[in-house]
Structure formats: structure tokens, C-alpha cells
Amino acid sequence: MSTRLPEPLSLPSSDWGAWVAARCDGELDEARRSADVLRESPGDSAATMSTWNDLNIALQNAFAVASLMANVHPDEAVRNRSEQAEQDAHKLLTEIGLDRQVFEALSSVVPEELDDGGRRVLVLSIRDFKRAGVDQDESVRERLRELAERETAVAQEFSKNIRNGVRSVRVPPSSLEGLPSDFVEAHPPGDDGLVEITTEYPDYLPFSTFSRDRAARQALVQEYLNRAWPANESILHELLELRREHAGLLGYDGWPSYDAEVKMIGKGSAIPEFIDRIAEVSHEAAGREIEVLLDRLRQDHPDVTSVSNVDKLFYQEVVRREQFDVDAQLVRPYFDFTKVRSGLLSVTGRLFDVEYVEVHDPTWHEDVTSYDVVRGDERLGRIHLDLHPRAGKYNHAAQFTLTSGIAGRQLAEGVLVCNFSRSLMEHDHVVTLFHEFGHLVHHVLAGGHPWERFSGVATEWDFVEAPSQMLEEWAWDPDVLRSFATDEAGTPIPAELVEKMRAAKEFGKGLYAATQMFYAAVSYRLHQDVPDDITRTQRELQERYDVFDYVPDTHFFASFGHIEGYGSGYYTYMWSLVIAKDLFSAFDRDDLFATEVAHRYRDRILAQGGRRDAADLVADFLGRPYSFDAFERWLDSPG
Ligand SMILES: [Zn+2]
């Protein structure tokens, strides 16, 4: 194999602290040097843009290593040093974003002197500078700095109150009937003869799903929906006010307009239109499903007239078990981790026409397996799979960047960081693995651009999830699963079992859509209207969008963590699902590996990275603008 020139980053086999410091500080210095050149002697248009690209490559290199190592390195001292580097990178990024001289240098670039890619980078960069407020007068910039600082502090306070806002109830041991035995063993009664159940997920989710004691579920849900209340009510008010002022100073009519400008949805006013449209198309399915839940609930409690969070998880589970006959204990033996991993590689290798060649260079931990991603005699990138839990490691699932691919300069390297079992996996986790791998392959395949701005998953935030949500479909396909999901005796998972699993998954999609639109409406309305009475607004929106009833005297918004991170953009989850269903409609369900469409998808969507707007990529792939049709058909179909 003759490899393409950029070599992988060579990682150390010891003294990681020094390596992280040298890598990050070195790249930040490089970025500062580029900023100096832009301030002092930027040169002609092409030279200016090339220096600007250098600056961004260096800054991104520092961010990538700092953020990855802060989350995966086994040595706490290395993680701390990496966090420090991350803060340094953030500081430099903010400084450059408000640097008048660097902005002037870019503003003097003549677009006609650039190629298409250069012109797009220029337009996006000028937009980012203006969104940071660089062209405002000094008093406004000063106020923007104050607002940014205060927003960070208030947002941290909001999240901290949620993390620390654990509540609990004490219930009789009989309330634990229906819960798995390991849960019961871990929850012995106290001196008062009662069992403590907290609002943390490992307690809340199983208890609300399995406890047959409705009064106990009611008590727990009441506490759960009041986490961080009342503390977060005034804090959320302040955060909403700060964001409104921030957007107003920059000339926007509210935070949603400011935020949506750089998203696929484009305009703040398009958010409520989207929410109402999804609410409308999911109305029938949600209505059908809530009737099923209510009917089943009434068999146990004939007087009840509506379903709320008190009964939601419990009866969804009852219906799945009684009506869809899926037993998780029968599913697990087919998903042995090692077979799943090699299955994932052969499925995606076949789909995207690449090979994964295992390499044994040093990494940060012995659990990590590394592969070169190869097509013919060309090395496209390198991936690292870090898939099992250990102390101090990031505890969700995500794709991280090690290096962004830059044509002729840097090889794309990405890392999957997950926490899966080393032996048998839940099917949910298999789906998660496919999902995250979707981000990883996007990162690698879009690693051949000269501009850092286009490299990897450099697309609009509300589109980012679509390719990953689409790849999940392969983890639900009976034929795909049969190719690697075999039990100890080597028998592939039966197609009928997969069909039952799919049917069980499909039940509840209307309920899901309706509840998601309630959350999206809260996220949008609170930011757009900044109401005095948040509880009242929440109740009105729940009545309008959700099919589950409001639980009296609760204040869910106080623990709605996403309102801090996503701001007015909670709709993005559903938006990218609409796009994912539309993309998937181009594939043949009976032949998920059909070459023409798979390669067209690879080349026109994934490999493009941020080269064009997501809406244009989707239109180029589908041969028409994106539409809601596939999503609507999915909602209407029984399974
Ligand atoms: Zn994702």
C-alpha cells in the first residue's frame, strides 16, 4: 500500500503530560503567529486567506487534543493539563473573535480574487466576526463581553443546581415489586422500614418504568419534576434576559433569530412553524398511541381519565411487553461486543467502499484499537475506538477529533469514545455504536478539503445528527444484523425477533414526537417571549403540544438542562430526524448496500463536510429539496 502523504499524528508511549503541553501550546503559538501576520502584513487576498486558514488549523489542533485528552486520558494530571489547554484555546478564540485588526485584514480581502472555496470561507468568517460583535463600537463590545461572562456564570449556576438538586422519596418495600432483583438488593429498607428512591436516573428510570405502586410513582415524579425549583426560576429568568439583550445589541429581534441564523432552519420565525408542522403530522399517531396507553391504564385504574408522567414510562413498558412480546434477555446473547465491532466495520466498509486496516501504534490506553481507513492504495484517515468504561473517562458516547483532515497537510483522525460492555451488549448500545460511528466516518470522509472550515463534521448544528440518525437504520435491519449478530453456537439472530424488536420500537413514535414538540416549544417560547410567569407558559405549551397531562404543582423547566446548552434550538433533534428519514428514503430497504446510492450519499453528503450549506447538499443528493414526506410516512406507518 502506498499511503497518501500526510502521516498520522505520532502519539507518545510515555510522558503524555509533556506531549499534551507541547502539542497544545505549540499550536496556540502557531495560531498567535498567524494572527500577528494578519495584523501586520497580511499580503494579498489569497495570502490573507491562507494565513487565516493556518490560524484556524492550529487553533483547531489545540482544541482537538485538549478536549480529547481531558475526556479520555487515564492519568488525572494529564486530564487536568488538557483542561488548562482547553481554557487557553477558548481564551485565544474569544480574543481573535473580537480582534479589530484581524477582522480588518479579512474585510480587505477582494472576493473576486479567491476561488469558490475561499469565497465561502471568507463569507462565513466575516459573518462569525460580526456575530461576535467585532464591528460594534467600544461601549457595545464592552457590554457584550460583560454579557458573555455573566451568561457563562448564570448558565453554569443553572446546570449546577440541576446536578446538585437531587431529591428523594421514602416508599414501602412493597413498592419495589416489579423491579429487577439487583435493584431491589441495592435498595434495602432503612431504620424506618422505608426505602429511599432518588431522582437520579439510575433510580428514577427503573422505578418509574417498573414499580407497580402508582402512589409511589406519583410521589417520585412529583419530586423529579421539581428538581432545582425554585432556585432555577429566577436564574432562568436572568439567563433569558441576558440572551435577549445580547441578541438585541447585535440587531436581532430575539435570541432565536440570532441563534437560527447559522443553522439549517435559517430563521427564528421558522422554528415555531416547524414545531406546529410536526405537531400536526404527529397528531394522529400520538392520539392513537395515547388511547392504547389509556385503555391499558384503565384496566388497572378504571377512574383515570388521562395519562401523565406518573404512568407514562410504566404503561409504555407494559404495552411493549404484553403487545409486542420482546424480552431483552433473549436479545442480548446475539450481541457479543467483539463480533459487533467487527460487524460494524464490515457493514460500513462495504457501504462506503473503504477498508479498515488495524495498526498497533501507541495510544493513550490499551483498550483502544486503531485502524487506517483505506481505499485502494490511498489512506483516507485513521480511527481510534475507545469503547469500554474506566475511571475518569467521559461517561456518555461521542465522537472526538484528534486531527482534522486537511488536503496534503494533515490526515483526518477521529476517536469514538463510548462505554460499552466487553461481553454481551444491549441492542440499544449497538444502535448507539452505529450512530456514533456515523459521526466518525463523516469526520474521516470529509477530511480532504484544503480549508479547515470545511473539514469533517463542519456542517450546520441542526444537520449534524442526520447522517448518524440515518446510519442507525442499518442496526435495525434483519439482514444486516444476521451478518454479525450470532449467539455462542453461531446461530444468527432470527428475523422474526428483529421484526418484534422493530415493532416495539415503533410503538410510541407519535407520543415521542408530541412530547419533543412540547420541549421544543418551551425552548423557543421562553427565549422569544421571556415571559414573567414561566410556569404558566410551560403549562399552556404542555396543554397545546403534549399528549401527557401536566402534573399539578410541578416546574419541569427548572431542570430542563437543554435550555442552557441548546438555548432556543431544542427543535434540532426532531429537525435532523426529519432530514434523516428523507435521506434514508433514497435507499432501497431491501438492499441497503446498493452501490450507486451509497456512493452518491458518501460523495455528495459526507465527503462535502462544510463545503456547501446542508440544504444544498441534501438537494444535490436527493435531486430535489428536502421534504417532510418520508417523515410523515414513517409516523403514519404501523412499523
Ligand atoms: Zn450524535
XYZ file of C-alpha atoms and ligand atoms in Angstrom:
640
model
C 0.000 0.000 0.000
C 1.378 3.401 -0.950
C -0.038 5.873 1.517
C -1.224 9.383 0.844
C 1.353 11.828 2.111
C 0.044 13.248 5.379
C 1.177 10.871 8.107
C -0.887 10.101 11.211
C -0.097 12.119 14.303
C 2.551 10.235 16.213
C 1.397 9.695 19.777
C 3.832 9.168 22.644
C 4.263 5.933 24.547
C 5.042 7.796 27.792
C 5.131 11.275 29.355
C 1.768 12.322 27.977
C 1.640 15.463 30.115
C 4.647 16.930 28.353
C 3.318 15.841 24.977
C -0.108 17.457 25.512
C 1.554 20.667 26.707
C 3.933 20.779 23.749
C 1.247 19.952 21.204
C -1.355 22.408 22.523
C 0.944 25.281 23.468
C 2.858 24.844 20.211
C -0.304 25.011 18.114
C -1.647 28.004 20.075
C 1.674 29.804 19.475
C 1.334 28.964 15.817
C -2.163 30.482 15.826
C -0.845 33.624 17.539
C 1.912 33.947 14.933
C -0.677 33.747 12.162
C -2.759 36.411 13.938
C 0.351 38.641 14.055
C 0.890 38.203 10.323
C -2.749 39.145 9.667
C -2.419 42.248 11.840
C 0.919 43.409 10.447
C 1.380 42.200 6.873
C -1.487 40.112 5.617
C -0.401 40.270 1.947
C -2.801 39.896 -0.972
C -6.244 38.307 -0.801
C -5.037 34.751 -1.343
C -2.195 35.131 1.176
C -4.578 36.594 3.778
C -6.989 33.693 3.429
C -4.194 31.170 3.519
C -2.841 32.657 6.773
C -6.378 32.717 8.178
C -6.669 29.021 7.294
C -3.318 28.326 9.018
C -4.585 30.121 12.109
C -7.727 28.020 12.204
C -5.897 24.743 11.614
C -3.563 25.492 14.516
C -6.368 26.587 16.830
C -8.419 23.504 15.963
C -5.404 21.225 16.523
C -5.008 22.631 20.023
C -8.732 22.307 20.783
C -8.867 18.743 19.477
C -6.060 17.285 21.560
C -7.019 19.291 24.653
C -10.654 18.248 24.544
C -9.940 14.613 23.703
C -7.288 14.115 26.379
C -9.354 15.947 29.025
C -12.001 13.272 28.421
C -10.062 10.055 27.865
C -6.603 10.103 29.382
C -6.303 7.617 32.253
C -3.922 9.886 34.211
C -5.736 12.637 36.104
C -2.757 15.004 35.871
C -2.850 14.734 32.082
C -6.596 15.369 32.065
C -6.095 18.474 34.201
C -3.297 19.761 31.994
C -5.569 19.185 28.994
C -8.393 21.156 30.612
C -5.958 24.004 31.118
C -5.038 23.854 27.421
C -8.721 23.881 26.538
C -9.245 27.062 28.540
C -6.220 28.662 26.873
C -7.644 27.780 23.466
C -11.044 29.252 24.399
C -9.405 32.433 25.560
C -7.472 32.832 22.327
C -10.582 32.088 20.278
C -12.519 34.846 22.082
C -9.632 37.303 21.696
C -9.376 36.683 17.979
C -13.154 36.895 17.562
C -13.082 40.478 18.918
C -9.765 41.475 17.271
C -10.405 44.518 15.092
C -7.116 44.239 13.174
C -7.587 40.622 12.199
C -11.142 41.484 11.177
C -9.837 44.431 9.079
C -7.421 42.111 7.304
C -10.245 39.781 6.304
C -12.535 42.675 5.424
C -9.974 43.945 2.910
C -9.913 40.662 1.030
C -11.329 41.007 -2.508
C -13.732 38.076 -3.029
C -13.205 38.078 -6.803
C -9.555 37.196 -6.234
C -10.483 33.930 -4.500
C -11.715 30.580 -5.713
C -15.184 29.308 -4.711
C -13.979 27.664 -1.525
C -12.029 30.730 -0.438
C -15.034 32.957 -1.057
C -17.252 30.732 1.074
C -14.707 30.698 3.909
C -14.496 34.480 3.698
C -18.269 34.987 3.863
C -18.642 32.598 6.808
C -15.703 34.126 8.670
C -16.927 37.709 8.277
C -20.339 36.553 9.484
C -18.781 34.905 12.558
C -16.833 38.062 13.364
C -19.970 40.189 13.132
C -21.886 37.745 15.280
C -19.169 38.115 17.905
C -19.696 41.900 17.716
C -16.252 42.883 16.421
C -17.637 45.762 14.317
C -19.657 47.323 17.159
C -18.415 50.437 18.932
C -16.362 50.057 22.066
C -19.203 50.555 24.569
C -21.287 47.866 22.890
C -18.316 45.500 22.718
C -17.681 46.107 26.384
C -21.303 45.298 27.219
C -21.111 42.177 25.012
C -18.069 40.993 26.955
C -19.910 41.571 30.255
C -22.983 39.769 28.966
C -20.930 36.816 27.724
C -19.203 36.498 31.067
C -22.461 36.753 33.001
C -24.208 34.298 30.636
C -21.481 31.739 31.269
C -21.740 32.181 35.032
C -25.552 32.048 35.108
C -25.647 29.036 32.769
C -23.157 27.197 34.976
C -25.269 28.018 38.036
C -28.383 26.705 36.292
C -26.651 23.406 35.437
C -25.067 23.112 38.859
C -28.441 23.468 40.569
C -29.735 20.603 38.436
C -26.714 18.397 39.194
C -26.969 19.158 42.914
C -30.753 19.218 43.037
C -31.204 15.539 43.812
C -34.416 14.807 45.696
C -35.803 11.611 47.091
C -38.881 9.854 48.413
C -39.246 7.109 51.006
C -41.506 4.279 49.988
C -42.586 0.948 51.497
C -40.541 -2.075 50.338
C -43.661 -3.401 48.599
C -43.298 -0.529 46.078
C -40.311 -2.350 44.651
C -42.464 -5.140 43.270
C -41.792 -5.410 39.537
C -38.229 -4.084 39.754
C -35.223 -6.249 38.801
C -33.654 -8.148 41.685
C -30.311 -6.284 41.515
C -32.249 -3.028 42.002
C -34.122 -4.442 44.988
C -30.877 -5.704 46.548
C -29.267 -2.285 46.114
C -32.221 -0.589 47.889
C -32.658 -2.130 51.362
C -35.134 -0.508 53.779
C -33.731 1.951 56.365
C -34.376 2.071 60.126
C -37.863 3.443 59.496
C -38.641 0.376 57.377
C -38.880 2.517 54.218
C -36.752 2.502 51.070
C -35.143 5.660 49.690
C -35.550 6.288 45.961
C -33.825 9.337 44.499
C -34.495 11.416 41.399
C -31.165 10.365 39.833
C -31.552 8.401 36.576
C -30.322 5.028 37.913
C -33.188 5.223 40.450
C -35.770 7.319 38.651
C -35.867 5.470 35.319
C -36.200 1.876 36.574
C -38.586 2.878 39.356
C -40.905 4.879 37.081
C -40.764 2.106 34.492
C -41.283 -0.939 36.680
C -42.792 -0.050 40.069
C -46.387 -1.275 40.268
C -47.134 1.133 43.125
C -48.852 4.052 41.438
C -48.861 6.273 44.542
C -45.113 5.774 44.949
C -44.524 6.620 41.277
C -46.680 9.700 41.743
C -44.586 10.824 44.719
C -41.303 10.291 42.871
C -42.440 12.029 39.673
C -43.597 14.987 41.743
C -40.085 15.360 43.162
C -38.418 14.633 39.831
C -40.303 17.417 38.053
C -39.429 19.857 40.829
C -35.661 19.368 40.757
C -33.797 22.682 41.033
C -37.027 24.530 41.749
C -37.488 27.222 42.993
C -33.761 28.084 42.770
C -33.619 27.923 38.989
C -36.708 30.002 38.331
C -35.033 33.384 38.870
C -31.793 32.110 37.338
C -33.574 31.067 34.174
C -35.252 34.468 34.074
C -31.899 36.165 34.210
C -30.415 33.890 31.541
C -33.317 34.622 29.191
C -32.982 38.372 29.789
C -29.228 38.259 29.161
C -29.656 36.371 25.915
C -32.378 38.738 24.749
C -30.141 41.750 25.426
C -27.161 40.053 23.753
C -29.133 39.376 20.573
C -30.703 42.849 20.679
C -27.326 44.611 20.847
C -26.322 42.781 17.681
C -29.503 43.892 15.926
C -31.655 40.747 16.189
C -35.296 40.690 17.321
C -34.550 38.000 19.898
C -32.240 35.134 20.765
C -33.938 32.636 18.385
C -33.214 34.852 15.353
C -29.582 35.243 16.375
C -29.179 31.539 17.005
C -31.083 30.223 13.966
C -29.155 32.396 11.506
C -26.287 29.885 11.403
C -28.492 26.787 11.361
C -30.109 24.887 8.536
C -33.515 26.195 9.651
C -32.199 29.698 8.885
C -34.678 31.968 10.655
C -36.004 32.239 14.200
C -39.557 32.520 12.909
C -39.163 29.172 11.112
C -38.850 27.392 14.480
C -42.498 27.769 15.610
C -43.619 26.921 12.065
C -41.581 23.719 12.228
C -42.930 22.864 15.681
C -46.526 23.327 14.562
C -45.972 21.301 11.438
C -44.527 18.342 13.337
C -47.289 18.669 15.937
C -49.831 18.469 13.142
C -48.327 15.487 11.341
C -47.790 13.531 14.563
C -51.248 14.360 15.926
C -52.943 11.223 14.639
C -50.210 8.769 15.630
C -49.894 10.372 19.069
C -53.666 10.209 19.546
C -53.745 6.550 18.547
C -50.932 5.637 20.914
C -52.193 7.589 23.902
C -55.502 5.698 23.565
C -53.613 2.391 23.784
C -51.861 3.574 26.954
C -55.041 4.951 28.479
C -57.013 1.764 27.748
C -54.339 -0.325 29.406
C -54.075 2.074 32.351
C -57.846 1.866 32.887
C -57.739 -1.888 33.201
C -55.839 -1.263 36.435
C -57.382 2.079 37.434
C -60.866 2.450 35.891
C -61.419 6.020 37.143
C -58.388 7.583 35.480
C -59.189 9.828 32.511
C -55.765 10.897 31.219
C -52.119 9.807 31.188
C -49.376 11.879 32.806
C -45.695 11.300 33.579
C -46.821 9.285 36.597
C -47.946 6.476 34.266
C -46.057 7.213 31.071
C -42.957 5.011 31.354
C -44.736 2.270 33.276
C -47.527 1.706 30.739
C -45.269 2.127 27.721
C -43.258 -0.760 29.116
C -46.380 -2.806 29.903
C -47.657 -2.341 26.358
C -44.287 -3.272 24.822
C -44.123 -6.422 26.890
C -47.759 -7.507 26.544
C -48.446 -6.450 22.989
C -45.038 -6.769 21.287
C -43.560 -9.686 23.192
C -39.949 -8.564 23.275
C -37.792 -9.955 26.053
C -34.464 -8.161 26.348
C -32.970 -11.269 27.954
C -33.493 -13.193 24.716
C -31.901 -10.456 22.607
C -28.609 -9.912 24.405
C -26.900 -13.246 23.626
C -26.723 -12.236 19.950
C -24.681 -9.115 20.597
C -21.225 -10.113 21.684
C -19.036 -6.999 21.695
C -16.173 -8.344 19.582
C -18.498 -9.646 16.892
C -20.469 -6.395 16.914
C -17.326 -4.330 16.448
C -16.101 -6.375 13.507
C -19.637 -6.417 12.092
C -19.809 -2.641 12.278
C -16.521 -2.349 10.397
C -17.552 -4.753 7.660
C -21.001 -3.142 7.266
C -19.670 0.413 6.990
C -16.663 -0.708 4.945
C -18.977 -2.286 2.419
C -21.349 0.691 2.425
C -18.708 3.360 1.880
C -16.216 1.235 -0.039
C -13.361 1.503 2.443
C -11.209 -0.987 4.309
C -10.092 -0.740 7.911
C -6.539 -1.929 8.457
C -5.666 -2.427 12.124
C -2.500 -0.627 13.262
C -0.608 -1.045 16.520
C 0.921 2.388 17.164
C 0.860 3.659 20.758
C -2.296 5.348 22.089
C -3.461 6.632 25.485
C -4.895 3.304 26.664
C -4.587 -0.405 25.914
C -8.351 -0.687 25.305
C -8.051 1.489 22.206
C -8.000 -0.224 18.823
C -6.767 1.837 15.860
C -7.376 1.372 12.137
C -6.248 3.086 8.980
C -9.186 3.860 6.713
C -8.041 2.850 3.261
C -9.452 2.830 -0.257
C -7.274 1.224 -2.932
C -3.763 2.485 -2.285
C -4.962 5.640 -0.586
C -5.088 6.182 3.155
C -8.104 8.420 3.889
C -7.712 8.698 7.622
C -7.253 6.876 10.876
C -9.820 5.964 13.519
C -9.416 5.023 17.156
C -12.108 3.075 19.014
C -12.076 3.614 22.778
C -15.222 1.736 23.713
C -15.137 0.499 27.319
C -15.620 2.335 30.605
C -12.773 3.152 33.004
C -12.307 5.568 35.894
C -12.128 9.236 34.957
C -13.293 8.690 31.387
C -16.076 10.609 29.614
C -19.215 8.680 30.553
C -21.522 9.116 27.565
C -20.939 8.279 23.918
C -19.425 10.734 21.457
C -17.052 11.191 18.573
C -13.979 13.321 19.241
C -11.463 14.780 16.823
C -7.756 14.041 17.107
C -6.857 15.909 13.916
C -8.946 17.487 11.176
C -8.085 16.225 7.707
C -6.558 18.966 5.533
C -5.692 18.053 1.938
C -1.961 17.455 1.564
C -1.225 18.569 5.140
C -2.939 16.556 7.835
C -4.543 13.136 7.922
C -8.080 13.048 9.382
C -8.081 11.180 12.693
C -11.160 10.648 14.791
C -11.958 8.853 18.012
C -15.083 7.095 19.241
C -15.439 7.371 22.978
C -18.135 5.077 24.370
C -18.816 2.925 27.433
C -19.920 -0.500 26.296
C -19.713 -3.883 27.924
C -16.762 -6.091 26.987
C -19.032 -9.100 26.572
C -22.751 -9.003 25.730
C -24.307 -5.711 24.651
C -27.879 -4.399 24.795
C -29.247 -3.823 21.322
C -29.736 -0.148 22.273
C -25.987 0.086 22.655
C -25.429 -1.488 19.260
C -27.640 1.259 17.813
C -25.624 3.878 19.709
C -22.402 2.426 18.311
C -23.708 2.722 14.740
C -24.920 6.251 15.487
C -21.578 7.448 16.808
C -19.726 5.690 14.024
C -21.794 7.808 11.632
C -20.093 10.912 13.046
C -16.697 9.234 12.841
C -16.997 8.236 9.204
C -18.296 11.748 8.396
C -15.182 13.182 10.045
C -12.852 10.964 8.017
C -14.583 11.152 4.628
C -14.768 14.971 4.793
C -11.044 15.165 5.534
C -9.846 16.010 2.029
C -10.548 19.755 1.848
C -7.827 22.422 1.815
C -9.883 24.645 4.167
C -10.190 23.871 7.851
C -13.668 25.477 7.787
C -14.955 22.593 5.624
C -13.160 19.698 7.289
C -15.097 16.861 8.912
C -18.440 17.364 10.633
C -18.284 21.082 9.768
C -21.924 21.420 8.923
C -24.864 23.253 10.484
C -25.645 22.156 14.017
C -29.200 21.110 13.230
C -27.958 18.865 10.399
C -25.063 17.201 12.233
C -27.193 14.399 13.694
C -28.944 13.456 10.444
C -26.202 11.197 8.988
C -25.837 9.432 12.333
C -29.562 9.013 12.838
C -29.720 7.536 9.356
C -26.920 5.035 9.975
C -28.965 3.699 12.923
C -31.294 2.147 10.327
C -28.572 -0.395 9.465
C -28.576 -1.582 13.076
C -32.302 -2.381 12.795
C -32.156 -4.291 9.534
C -32.680 -8.076 9.885
C -30.246 -8.961 7.068
C -27.547 -6.589 8.301
C -27.907 -7.935 11.845
C -27.779 -11.547 10.705
C -24.374 -10.844 9.160
C -22.733 -10.385 12.570
C -25.227 -10.917 15.392
C -24.792 -14.584 16.246
C -25.110 -16.382 19.562
C -22.466 -18.558 21.161
C -23.361 -21.511 18.936
C -23.025 -19.279 15.857
C -26.771 -19.056 15.125
C -27.714 -15.674 13.609
C -30.426 -13.596 15.266
C -33.816 -14.745 13.906
C -35.507 -12.301 11.552
C -38.798 -12.667 13.490
C -37.108 -11.493 16.666
C -35.719 -8.437 14.887
C -39.184 -7.695 13.491
C -40.643 -7.814 17.009
C -37.892 -5.534 18.287
C -38.652 -3.082 15.489
C -42.392 -3.127 16.137
C -41.791 -2.482 19.838
C -39.501 0.420 18.995
C -42.012 1.918 16.595
C -44.772 1.985 19.194
C -44.574 5.391 20.841
C -43.128 7.402 17.972
C -46.192 9.673 17.875
C -46.012 10.191 21.645
C -42.312 10.909 21.290
C -42.869 13.489 18.548
C -45.602 15.257 20.524
C -43.542 15.458 23.721
C -40.470 16.591 21.800
C -42.515 19.423 20.285
C -43.656 20.442 23.755
C -39.993 20.689 24.814
C -39.066 22.495 21.595
C -41.905 24.972 22.126
C -40.740 25.658 25.702
C -37.185 26.212 24.476
C -38.343 28.586 21.726
C -41.137 30.461 23.511
C -39.200 31.187 26.695
C -36.379 32.715 24.637
C -38.609 34.621 22.249
C -41.177 35.956 24.747
C -39.206 35.969 28.024
C -42.487 35.565 29.977
C -42.850 36.731 33.587
C -44.702 33.592 34.626
C -42.638 30.697 33.284
C -44.773 28.036 34.960
C -47.903 29.362 33.272
C -46.218 29.402 29.847
C -44.957 25.867 30.394
C -48.471 24.665 31.327
C -50.045 26.340 28.304
C -47.480 24.795 25.978
C -47.877 21.375 27.541
C -51.638 21.555 27.057
C -51.199 22.609 23.461
C -48.479 20.181 22.321
C -48.011 17.281 24.716
C -50.394 14.344 24.920
C -49.355 13.706 28.523
C -51.053 15.744 31.231
C -49.397 18.358 33.400
C -48.587 17.025 36.876
C -50.025 19.656 39.271
C -47.581 21.809 41.246
C -44.526 20.815 39.220
C -41.984 23.013 37.417
C -40.152 20.923 34.881
C -38.427 23.925 33.242
C -36.216 24.344 36.329
C -34.415 21.089 35.480
C -34.659 21.338 31.682
C -30.874 21.234 31.225
C -31.006 21.529 27.448
C -32.427 25.014 27.694
C -28.967 26.068 28.803
C -26.963 24.226 26.110
C -29.426 24.327 23.206
C -30.982 27.710 24.003
C -33.946 28.205 21.680
C -32.778 25.335 19.476
C -34.185 22.207 21.105
C -36.110 21.606 17.853
C -32.845 20.398 16.258
C -33.299 16.800 17.484
C -36.507 16.428 15.519
C -35.297 18.544 12.616
C -32.372 16.270 11.918
C -34.648 13.228 12.258
C -36.894 14.680 9.542
C -33.813 15.087 7.337
C -32.506 11.610 8.251
C -35.799 9.997 7.196
C -35.703 11.986 3.965
C -32.101 10.903 3.220
C -32.946 7.284 4.011
C -35.872 7.360 1.573
C -33.313 7.308 -1.256
C -32.087 3.865 -0.154
C -33.729 0.588 -1.090
C -34.954 -1.067 2.114
C -34.458 -4.471 0.533
C -30.877 -3.751 -0.439
C -29.274 -1.323 1.971
C -25.891 -1.798 0.280
C -26.937 -0.842 -3.271
C -23.744 0.728 -4.541
C -24.934 3.685 -6.581
C -26.974 5.357 -3.842
C -24.451 4.533 -1.098
C -21.613 6.108 -3.046
C -23.684 9.107 -4.068
C -24.538 9.632 -0.386
C -20.877 9.241 0.594
C -19.645 11.687 -2.031
C -22.404 14.302 -2.074
C -23.203 14.497 1.640
C -20.458 13.084 3.849
C -17.321 13.929 1.854
C -18.542 17.509 1.356
C -18.199 18.395 5.046
C -18.959 22.115 5.334
C -18.213 22.817 1.666
C -21.833 23.812 0.989
C -24.939 24.577 3.050
C -26.606 21.413 4.321
C -29.837 22.152 2.427
C -27.827 22.251 -0.816
C -26.013 19.005 -0.016
C -29.311 17.263 0.678
C -30.850 18.622 -2.543
C -27.806 17.532 -4.511
C -28.058 14.000 -3.117
C -31.833 13.621 -3.439
C -32.184 15.531 -6.700
C -34.847 17.712 -5.057
C -35.134 19.972 -1.991
C -35.609 18.241 1.364
C -39.178 17.464 2.329
C -41.290 16.174 5.225
C -42.892 13.370 3.213
C -40.687 10.497 4.350
C -41.021 11.559 7.981
C -44.808 11.770 7.669
C -44.988 8.345 6.034
C -42.869 6.939 8.850
C -45.162 8.421 11.505
C -48.216 7.002 9.763
C -46.828 3.533 9.184
C -47.551 0.864 11.784
C -43.924 -0.298 11.948
Zn -24.908 12.100 17.512
